[in-house]
Amino acid sequence: MNYFLAVRVSILFLALAPVASHADPVWTVAQAAPQGNVAQAINALRRSSGASPIQRSARADAAARRHAADMARNNFFDHRGTDGSTHTTRLRAAGCRGGAENIAYGPYTGESVVAAWIDSPSHRRNITLPAVRSFGLAQVGNKWVMVLSAGC
């Protein structure tokens, strides 16, 4: 089975975009895996690279959830949403500033998807960006999204 990881980094100021409906078949990593293990792995990497620890944000979770639901509902895998949104516009709609996004496709757990991103140089670079202050993580079906924000 192929697993696909994609990354796109963009630190931009953001435009507004709508947030996913509560009717979407969505669950977050907090429900799929212990939240502490995911945050611990992220912050261990950040500490080892000299970056400050970050915290999980409900607002960033909402931005990640919106894109994961869009990809699952519309059967695609890309950083640009079906409405033309980017991670920066989704973060802005959730009340956050700039950042980066990691996406994955496959039967991961919260811990294993973060481990896969950590093992990938481009995804690891996103996780260790010095300007990042918070993160959000969501899974819908086999689509995973992590957004990293300069602040929420």
Short mmCIF file of N, CA and C in Angstrom, two decimals:
data_model
loop_
_atom_site.label_atom_id
_atom_site.label_comp_id
_atom_site.label_asym_id
_atom_site.label_seq_id
_atom_site.Cartn_x
_atom_site.Cartn_y
_atom_site.Cartn_z
N MET A 1 0.85 -1.18 0.00
CA MET A 1 0.00 0.00 0.00
C MET A 1 0.90 1.24 0.00
N ASN A 2 0.55 2.21 -0.76
CA ASN A 2 1.34 3.44 -0.82
C ASN A 2 0.82 4.43 0.21
N TYR A 3 1.73 5.11 0.83
CA TYR A 3 1.39 6.19 1.74
C TYR A 3 1.94 7.47 1.13
N PHE A 4 1.15 8.49 1.13
CA PHE A 4 1.57 9.72 0.51
C PHE A 4 1.68 10.81 1.56
N LEU A 5 2.75 11.51 1.52
CA LEU A 5 2.93 12.67 2.38
C LEU A 5 3.17 13.87 1.48
N ALA A 6 2.62 14.96 1.85
CA ALA A 6 2.85 16.16 1.07
C ALA A 6 3.06 17.32 2.02
N VAL A 7 3.75 18.30 1.57
CA VAL A 7 4.04 19.44 2.43
C VAL A 7 4.00 20.73 1.60
N ARG A 8 3.58 21.74 2.27
CA ARG A 8 3.61 23.05 1.64
C ARG A 8 3.83 24.06 2.75
N VAL A 9 4.80 24.88 2.61
CA VAL A 9 5.10 25.89 3.61
C VAL A 9 4.76 27.24 3.02
N SER A 10 4.07 28.02 3.81
CA SER A 10 3.76 29.36 3.38
C SER A 10 3.48 30.19 4.60
N ILE A 11 4.21 31.24 4.80
CA ILE A 11 3.93 32.15 5.89
C ILE A 11 3.40 33.42 5.25
N LEU A 12 2.10 33.50 5.27
CA LEU A 12 1.39 34.59 4.62
C LEU A 12 0.38 35.18 5.57
N PHE A 13 -0.07 36.34 5.27
CA PHE A 13 -1.21 36.86 6.00
C PHE A 13 -2.45 36.41 5.26
N LEU A 14 -3.49 36.18 6.00
CA LEU A 14 -4.55 35.31 5.56
C LEU A 14 -5.85 36.04 5.21
N ALA A 15 -6.66 35.40 4.39
CA ALA A 15 -8.00 35.86 4.05
C ALA A 15 -9.01 34.97 4.75
N LEU A 16 -10.23 35.42 4.85
CA LEU A 16 -11.26 34.64 5.54
C LEU A 16 -11.85 33.56 4.64
N ALA A 17 -12.20 32.41 5.26
CA ALA A 17 -12.86 31.31 4.55
C ALA A 17 -13.77 30.60 5.54
N PRO A 18 -14.85 29.96 5.09
CA PRO A 18 -15.79 29.32 6.01
C PRO A 18 -15.19 28.08 6.68
N VAL A 19 -15.73 27.72 7.83
CA VAL A 19 -15.28 26.56 8.60
C VAL A 19 -16.21 25.38 8.31
N ALA A 20 -15.68 24.15 8.40
CA ALA A 20 -16.45 22.95 8.10
C ALA A 20 -17.67 22.83 9.01
N SER A 21 -18.71 22.26 8.49
CA SER A 21 -19.96 22.04 9.22
C SER A 21 -19.78 20.96 10.27
N HIS A 22 -20.55 21.05 11.36
CA HIS A 22 -20.52 20.02 12.40
C HIS A 22 -21.11 18.71 11.89
N ALA A 23 -21.79 18.73 10.75
CA ALA A 23 -22.37 17.52 10.19
C ALA A 23 -21.33 16.64 9.49
N ASP A 24 -20.12 17.17 9.29
CA ASP A 24 -19.08 16.38 8.63
C ASP A 24 -18.70 15.18 9.48
N PRO A 25 -18.40 14.03 8.85
CA PRO A 25 -17.98 12.85 9.60
C PRO A 25 -16.54 13.00 10.05
N VAL A 26 -16.32 13.79 11.11
CA VAL A 26 -14.98 14.20 11.51
C VAL A 26 -14.65 13.71 12.90
N TRP A 27 -13.41 13.33 13.09
CA TRP A 27 -12.90 13.11 14.44
C TRP A 27 -11.47 13.63 14.47
N THR A 28 -11.03 14.04 15.63
CA THR A 28 -9.68 14.56 15.75
C THR A 28 -8.78 13.51 16.35
N VAL A 29 -7.50 13.76 16.25
CA VAL A 29 -6.52 12.84 16.81
C VAL A 29 -6.73 12.67 18.31
N ALA A 30 -7.23 13.69 18.99
CA ALA A 30 -7.45 13.57 20.42
C ALA A 30 -8.38 12.40 20.72
N GLN A 31 -9.27 12.06 19.79
CA GLN A 31 -10.17 10.93 19.98
C GLN A 31 -9.54 9.63 19.49
N ALA A 32 -8.61 9.72 18.53
CA ALA A 32 -8.02 8.52 17.93
C ALA A 32 -6.78 8.05 18.67
N ALA A 33 -6.11 8.95 19.39
CA ALA A 33 -4.88 8.61 20.09
C ALA A 33 -4.70 9.56 21.26
N PRO A 34 -3.97 9.15 22.26
CA PRO A 34 -3.74 10.05 23.39
C PRO A 34 -3.08 11.35 22.93
N GLN A 35 -3.70 12.48 23.22
CA GLN A 35 -3.20 13.77 22.76
C GLN A 35 -1.81 14.05 23.29
N GLY A 36 -1.54 13.67 24.52
CA GLY A 36 -0.25 13.95 25.12
C GLY A 36 0.90 13.32 24.37
N ASN A 37 0.71 12.10 23.84
CA ASN A 37 1.78 11.43 23.11
C ASN A 37 2.14 12.18 21.83
N VAL A 38 1.15 12.73 21.14
CA VAL A 38 1.39 13.48 19.91
C VAL A 38 2.14 14.77 20.25
N ALA A 39 1.66 15.52 21.22
CA ALA A 39 2.31 16.77 21.61
C ALA A 39 3.71 16.50 22.15
N GLN A 40 3.89 15.43 22.90
CA GLN A 40 5.22 15.10 23.43
C GLN A 40 6.21 14.83 22.31
N ALA A 41 5.78 14.08 21.29
CA ALA A 41 6.67 13.77 20.17
C ALA A 41 7.04 15.05 19.41
N ILE A 42 6.06 15.90 19.17
CA ILE A 42 6.30 17.16 18.47
C ILE A 42 7.28 18.03 19.26
N ASN A 43 7.03 18.17 20.55
CA ASN A 43 7.87 19.05 21.36
C ASN A 43 9.25 18.47 21.64
N ALA A 44 9.39 17.16 21.67
CA ALA A 44 10.72 16.55 21.81
C ALA A 44 11.56 16.90 20.59
N LEU A 45 10.96 16.81 19.40
CA LEU A 45 11.66 17.18 18.18
C LEU A 45 12.02 18.66 18.20
N ARG A 46 11.09 19.51 18.58
CA ARG A 46 11.34 20.95 18.61
C ARG A 46 12.46 21.28 19.59
N ARG A 47 12.43 20.67 20.77
CA ARG A 47 13.50 20.92 21.75
C ARG A 47 14.86 20.51 21.18
N SER A 48 14.91 19.35 20.52
CA SER A 48 16.18 18.86 19.99
C SER A 48 16.71 19.74 18.86
N SER A 49 15.84 20.50 18.23
CA SER A 49 16.26 21.39 17.15
C SER A 49 16.45 22.83 17.63
N GLY A 50 16.24 23.08 18.92
CA GLY A 50 16.41 24.41 19.47
C GLY A 50 15.19 25.29 19.38
N ALA A 51 14.04 24.75 18.94
CA ALA A 51 12.80 25.53 18.84
C ALA A 51 12.02 25.43 20.15
N SER A 52 11.21 26.44 20.42
CA SER A 52 10.37 26.46 21.62
C SER A 52 9.25 25.44 21.51
N PRO A 53 8.78 24.92 22.65
CA PRO A 53 7.64 24.00 22.63
C PRO A 53 6.38 24.72 22.12
N ILE A 54 5.46 23.95 21.56
CA ILE A 54 4.19 24.50 21.09
C ILE A 54 3.05 23.76 21.75
N GLN A 55 1.85 24.34 21.66
CA GLN A 55 0.67 23.73 22.27
C GLN A 55 -0.38 23.44 21.22
N ARG A 56 -1.17 22.44 21.49
CA ARG A 56 -2.31 22.14 20.63
C ARG A 56 -3.35 23.23 20.82
N SER A 57 -3.99 23.61 19.73
CA SER A 57 -4.99 24.68 19.75
C SER A 57 -6.30 24.17 19.15
N ALA A 58 -7.40 24.41 19.86
CA ALA A 58 -8.72 24.04 19.34
C ALA A 58 -9.01 24.77 18.03
N ARG A 59 -8.55 26.02 17.92
CA ARG A 59 -8.76 26.77 16.68
C ARG A 59 -7.98 26.16 15.53
N ALA A 60 -6.73 25.79 15.79
CA ALA A 60 -5.92 25.15 14.74
C ALA A 60 -6.50 23.78 14.40
N ASP A 61 -7.01 23.04 15.41
CA ASP A 61 -7.70 21.78 15.14
C ASP A 61 -8.85 21.99 14.15
N ALA A 62 -9.60 23.08 14.33
CA ALA A 62 -10.74 23.37 13.45
C ALA A 62 -10.27 23.60 12.01
N ALA A 63 -9.15 24.30 11.85
CA ALA A 63 -8.60 24.53 10.50
C ALA A 63 -8.17 23.21 9.86
N ALA A 64 -7.52 22.36 10.64
CA ALA A 64 -7.08 21.05 10.14
C ALA A 64 -8.30 20.19 9.80
N ARG A 65 -9.28 20.20 10.67
CA ARG A 65 -10.50 19.40 10.48
C ARG A 65 -11.24 19.81 9.21
N ARG A 66 -11.29 21.11 8.95
CA ARG A 66 -11.98 21.62 7.76
C ARG A 66 -11.36 21.02 6.49
N HIS A 67 -10.03 21.01 6.42
CA HIS A 67 -9.38 20.51 5.21
C HIS A 67 -9.45 18.99 5.12
N ALA A 68 -9.27 18.29 6.23
CA ALA A 68 -9.37 16.82 6.22
C ALA A 68 -10.76 16.40 5.76
N ALA A 69 -11.80 17.08 6.24
CA ALA A 69 -13.17 16.76 5.84
C ALA A 69 -13.39 17.03 4.35
N ASP A 70 -12.83 18.14 3.85
CA ASP A 70 -12.96 18.46 2.43
C ASP A 70 -12.30 17.38 1.57
N MET A 71 -11.08 16.98 1.95
CA MET A 71 -10.38 15.95 1.17
C MET A 71 -11.13 14.62 1.21
N ALA A 72 -11.66 14.25 2.39
CA ALA A 72 -12.38 12.98 2.51
C ALA A 72 -13.70 13.03 1.74
N ARG A 73 -14.45 14.10 1.90
CA ARG A 73 -15.75 14.24 1.27
C ARG A 73 -15.65 14.28 -0.25
N ASN A 74 -14.59 14.92 -0.77
CA ASN A 74 -14.46 15.11 -2.21
C ASN A 74 -13.40 14.21 -2.85
N ASN A 75 -12.90 13.26 -2.08
CA ASN A 75 -11.98 12.23 -2.58
C ASN A 75 -10.79 12.80 -3.35
N PHE A 76 -10.01 13.68 -2.67
CA PHE A 76 -8.79 14.21 -3.27
C PHE A 76 -7.72 14.33 -2.20
N PHE A 77 -6.51 14.61 -2.61
CA PHE A 77 -5.38 14.75 -1.69
C PHE A 77 -4.49 15.88 -2.20
N ASP A 78 -4.60 17.05 -1.58
CA ASP A 78 -3.87 18.23 -2.03
C ASP A 78 -3.91 19.27 -0.92
N HIS A 79 -3.00 20.21 -0.98
CA HIS A 79 -3.00 21.30 0.00
C HIS A 79 -4.07 22.35 -0.31
N ARG A 80 -4.48 22.46 -1.55
CA ARG A 80 -5.51 23.44 -1.91
C ARG A 80 -6.87 22.78 -1.82
N GLY A 81 -7.79 23.44 -1.09
CA GLY A 81 -9.14 22.92 -0.92
C GLY A 81 -9.97 23.05 -2.18
N THR A 82 -11.10 22.36 -2.21
CA THR A 82 -11.98 22.43 -3.38
C THR A 82 -12.54 23.83 -3.60
N ASP A 83 -12.54 24.64 -2.55
CA ASP A 83 -13.01 26.02 -2.66
C ASP A 83 -11.87 26.99 -2.96
N GLY A 84 -10.67 26.46 -3.22
CA GLY A 84 -9.52 27.30 -3.50
C GLY A 84 -8.75 27.72 -2.25
N SER A 85 -9.21 27.30 -1.08
CA SER A 85 -8.55 27.69 0.16
C SER A 85 -7.16 27.07 0.28
N THR A 86 -6.31 27.74 1.05
CA THR A 86 -4.99 27.24 1.39
C THR A 86 -4.93 27.09 2.91
N HIS A 87 -3.86 26.50 3.40
CA HIS A 87 -3.76 26.38 4.86
C HIS A 87 -3.79 27.75 5.52
N THR A 88 -3.25 28.77 4.88
CA THR A 88 -3.26 30.09 5.48
C THR A 88 -4.67 30.66 5.56
N THR A 89 -5.49 30.46 4.54
CA THR A 89 -6.86 30.98 4.60
C THR A 89 -7.68 30.19 5.62
N ARG A 90 -7.42 28.88 5.72
CA ARG A 90 -8.15 28.07 6.71
C ARG A 90 -7.73 28.44 8.13
N LEU A 91 -6.44 28.69 8.33
CA LEU A 91 -5.99 29.13 9.66
C LEU A 91 -6.60 30.49 10.01
N ARG A 92 -6.64 31.40 9.06
CA ARG A 92 -7.21 32.73 9.31
C ARG A 92 -8.69 32.63 9.68
N ALA A 93 -9.41 31.78 8.97
CA ALA A 93 -10.84 31.60 9.26
C ALA A 93 -11.05 31.07 10.67
N ALA A 94 -10.07 30.33 11.17
CA ALA A 94 -10.17 29.77 12.52
C ALA A 94 -9.63 30.73 13.58
N GLY A 95 -9.14 31.89 13.17
CA GLY A 95 -8.63 32.88 14.12
C GLY A 95 -7.15 32.74 14.42
N CYS A 96 -6.40 32.14 13.51
CA CYS A 96 -4.96 31.93 13.71
C CYS A 96 -4.17 32.72 12.67
N ARG A 97 -2.85 32.81 12.88
CA ARG A 97 -1.96 33.51 11.96
C ARG A 97 -1.01 32.54 11.29
N GLY A 98 -0.69 32.80 10.01
CA GLY A 98 0.33 32.14 9.22
C GLY A 98 0.82 30.79 9.71
N GLY A 99 1.62 30.13 8.93
CA GLY A 99 2.16 28.87 9.37
C GLY A 99 2.47 27.92 8.23
N ALA A 100 2.27 26.64 8.50
CA ALA A 100 2.59 25.58 7.56
C ALA A 100 1.57 24.47 7.70
N GLU A 101 1.62 23.51 6.78
CA GLU A 101 0.69 22.39 6.81
C GLU A 101 1.39 21.12 6.35
N ASN A 102 1.12 20.04 7.05
CA ASN A 102 1.52 18.70 6.63
C ASN A 102 0.25 17.91 6.40
N ILE A 103 0.19 17.15 5.30
CA ILE A 103 -0.94 16.27 5.06
C ILE A 103 -0.43 14.85 4.83
N ALA A 104 -1.27 13.89 5.13
CA ALA A 104 -0.92 12.48 4.91
C ALA A 104 -2.17 11.72 4.52
N TYR A 105 -1.95 10.60 3.85
CA TYR A 105 -3.03 9.75 3.38
C TYR A 105 -2.67 8.32 3.74
N GLY A 106 -3.49 7.67 4.53
CA GLY A 106 -3.20 6.28 4.86
C GLY A 106 -3.76 5.89 6.21
N PRO A 107 -3.65 4.61 6.53
CA PRO A 107 -4.21 4.08 7.78
C PRO A 107 -3.26 4.28 8.96
N TYR A 108 -3.05 5.53 9.33
CA TYR A 108 -2.17 5.88 10.43
C TYR A 108 -2.93 5.97 11.75
N THR A 109 -2.18 5.98 12.83
CA THR A 109 -2.68 6.42 14.14
C THR A 109 -2.12 7.83 14.34
N GLY A 110 -2.56 8.51 15.38
CA GLY A 110 -2.01 9.84 15.67
C GLY A 110 -0.51 9.80 15.84
N GLU A 111 -0.04 8.81 16.60
CA GLU A 111 1.40 8.71 16.83
C GLU A 111 2.16 8.35 15.55
N SER A 112 1.61 7.43 14.74
CA SER A 112 2.37 6.99 13.56
C SER A 112 2.41 8.04 12.46
N VAL A 113 1.37 8.85 12.33
CA VAL A 113 1.41 9.89 11.30
C VAL A 113 2.41 10.97 11.70
N VAL A 114 2.45 11.32 12.99
CA VAL A 114 3.43 12.31 13.44
C VAL A 114 4.84 11.73 13.28
N ALA A 115 5.03 10.45 13.59
CA ALA A 115 6.35 9.82 13.41
C ALA A 115 6.77 9.84 11.94
N ALA A 116 5.82 9.60 11.02
CA ALA A 116 6.14 9.65 9.59
C ALA A 116 6.56 11.05 9.18
N TRP A 117 5.86 12.07 9.67
CA TRP A 117 6.24 13.45 9.35
C TRP A 117 7.61 13.79 9.93
N ILE A 118 7.88 13.32 11.14
CA ILE A 118 9.18 13.58 11.76
C ILE A 118 10.30 12.92 10.96
N ASP A 119 10.04 11.77 10.38
CA ASP A 119 11.05 11.06 9.58
C ASP A 119 11.26 11.67 8.20
N SER A 120 10.40 12.57 7.78
CA SER A 120 10.50 13.21 6.47
C SER A 120 11.15 14.58 6.63
N PRO A 121 12.29 14.84 5.98
CA PRO A 121 12.98 16.13 6.17
C PRO A 121 12.10 17.36 5.94
N SER A 122 11.29 17.37 4.89
CA SER A 122 10.48 18.57 4.61
C SER A 122 9.37 18.75 5.64
N HIS A 123 8.77 17.65 6.10
CA HIS A 123 7.72 17.75 7.12
C HIS A 123 8.32 18.11 8.47
N ARG A 124 9.47 17.54 8.77
CA ARG A 124 10.17 17.86 10.03
C ARG A 124 10.51 19.35 10.06
N ARG A 125 10.94 19.89 8.92
CA ARG A 125 11.25 21.32 8.84
C ARG A 125 10.02 22.15 9.22
N ASN A 126 8.84 21.76 8.73
CA ASN A 126 7.61 22.48 9.10
C ASN A 126 7.38 22.44 10.61
N ILE A 127 7.52 21.26 11.19
CA ILE A 127 7.25 21.09 12.62
C ILE A 127 8.21 21.91 13.46
N THR A 128 9.43 22.13 12.97
CA THR A 128 10.43 22.85 13.76
C THR A 128 10.59 24.32 13.37
N LEU A 129 9.70 24.84 12.56
CA LEU A 129 9.78 26.27 12.21
C LEU A 129 9.78 27.11 13.48
N PRO A 130 10.75 28.01 13.66
CA PRO A 130 10.83 28.79 14.90
C PRO A 130 9.61 29.68 15.16
N ALA A 131 8.93 30.16 14.12
CA ALA A 131 7.79 31.06 14.31
C ALA A 131 6.53 30.34 14.78
N VAL A 132 6.50 29.02 14.71
CA VAL A 132 5.31 28.26 15.08
C VAL A 132 5.10 28.31 16.59
N ARG A 133 3.85 28.55 17.00
CA ARG A 133 3.49 28.62 18.42
C ARG A 133 2.42 27.61 18.81
N SER A 134 1.65 27.10 17.81
CA SER A 134 0.57 26.16 18.11
C SER A 134 0.35 25.24 16.92
N PHE A 135 -0.35 24.14 17.18
CA PHE A 135 -0.64 23.20 16.10
C PHE A 135 -2.05 22.66 16.25
N GLY A 136 -2.58 22.17 15.15
CA GLY A 136 -3.85 21.47 15.13
C GLY A 136 -3.69 20.21 14.31
N LEU A 137 -4.44 19.19 14.65
CA LEU A 137 -4.31 17.90 13.99
C LEU A 137 -5.69 17.28 13.84
N ALA A 138 -5.99 16.75 12.66
CA ALA A 138 -7.30 16.13 12.44
C ALA A 138 -7.18 14.98 11.46
N GLN A 139 -8.11 14.05 11.59
CA GLN A 139 -8.22 12.90 10.70
C GLN A 139 -9.68 12.75 10.30
N VAL A 140 -9.91 12.56 9.02
CA VAL A 140 -11.23 12.17 8.52
C VAL A 140 -10.99 11.02 7.56
N GLY A 141 -11.54 9.86 7.89
CA GLY A 141 -11.25 8.67 7.11
C GLY A 141 -9.76 8.40 7.15
N ASN A 142 -9.12 8.32 5.98
CA ASN A 142 -7.68 8.10 5.94
C ASN A 142 -6.91 9.36 5.54
N LYS A 143 -7.55 10.52 5.65
CA LYS A 143 -6.91 11.80 5.35
C LYS A 143 -6.51 12.48 6.66
N TRP A 144 -5.27 12.88 6.76
CA TRP A 144 -4.72 13.53 7.96
C TRP A 144 -4.21 14.92 7.61
N VAL A 145 -4.43 15.86 8.51
CA VAL A 145 -3.93 17.23 8.32
C VAL A 145 -3.37 17.73 9.64
N MET A 146 -2.16 18.28 9.57
CA MET A 146 -1.57 19.02 10.69
C MET A 146 -1.32 20.44 10.20
N VAL A 147 -1.85 21.41 10.93
CA VAL A 147 -1.52 22.80 10.64
C VAL A 147 -0.67 23.32 11.78
N LEU A 148 0.29 24.13 11.44
CA LEU A 148 1.21 24.74 12.40
C LEU A 148 1.05 26.24 12.25
N SER A 149 0.75 26.91 13.36
CA SER A 149 0.39 28.32 13.30
C SER A 149 1.38 29.19 14.06
N ALA A 150 1.54 30.42 13.59
CA ALA A 150 2.35 31.41 14.28
C ALA A 150 1.61 31.95 15.50
N GLY A 151 0.38 31.56 15.69
CA GLY A 151 -0.39 31.95 16.87
C GLY A 151 -1.88 31.87 16.64
N CYS A 152 -2.59 31.38 17.64
CA CYS A 152 -4.05 31.30 17.61
C CYS A 152 -4.62 32.01 18.81
#
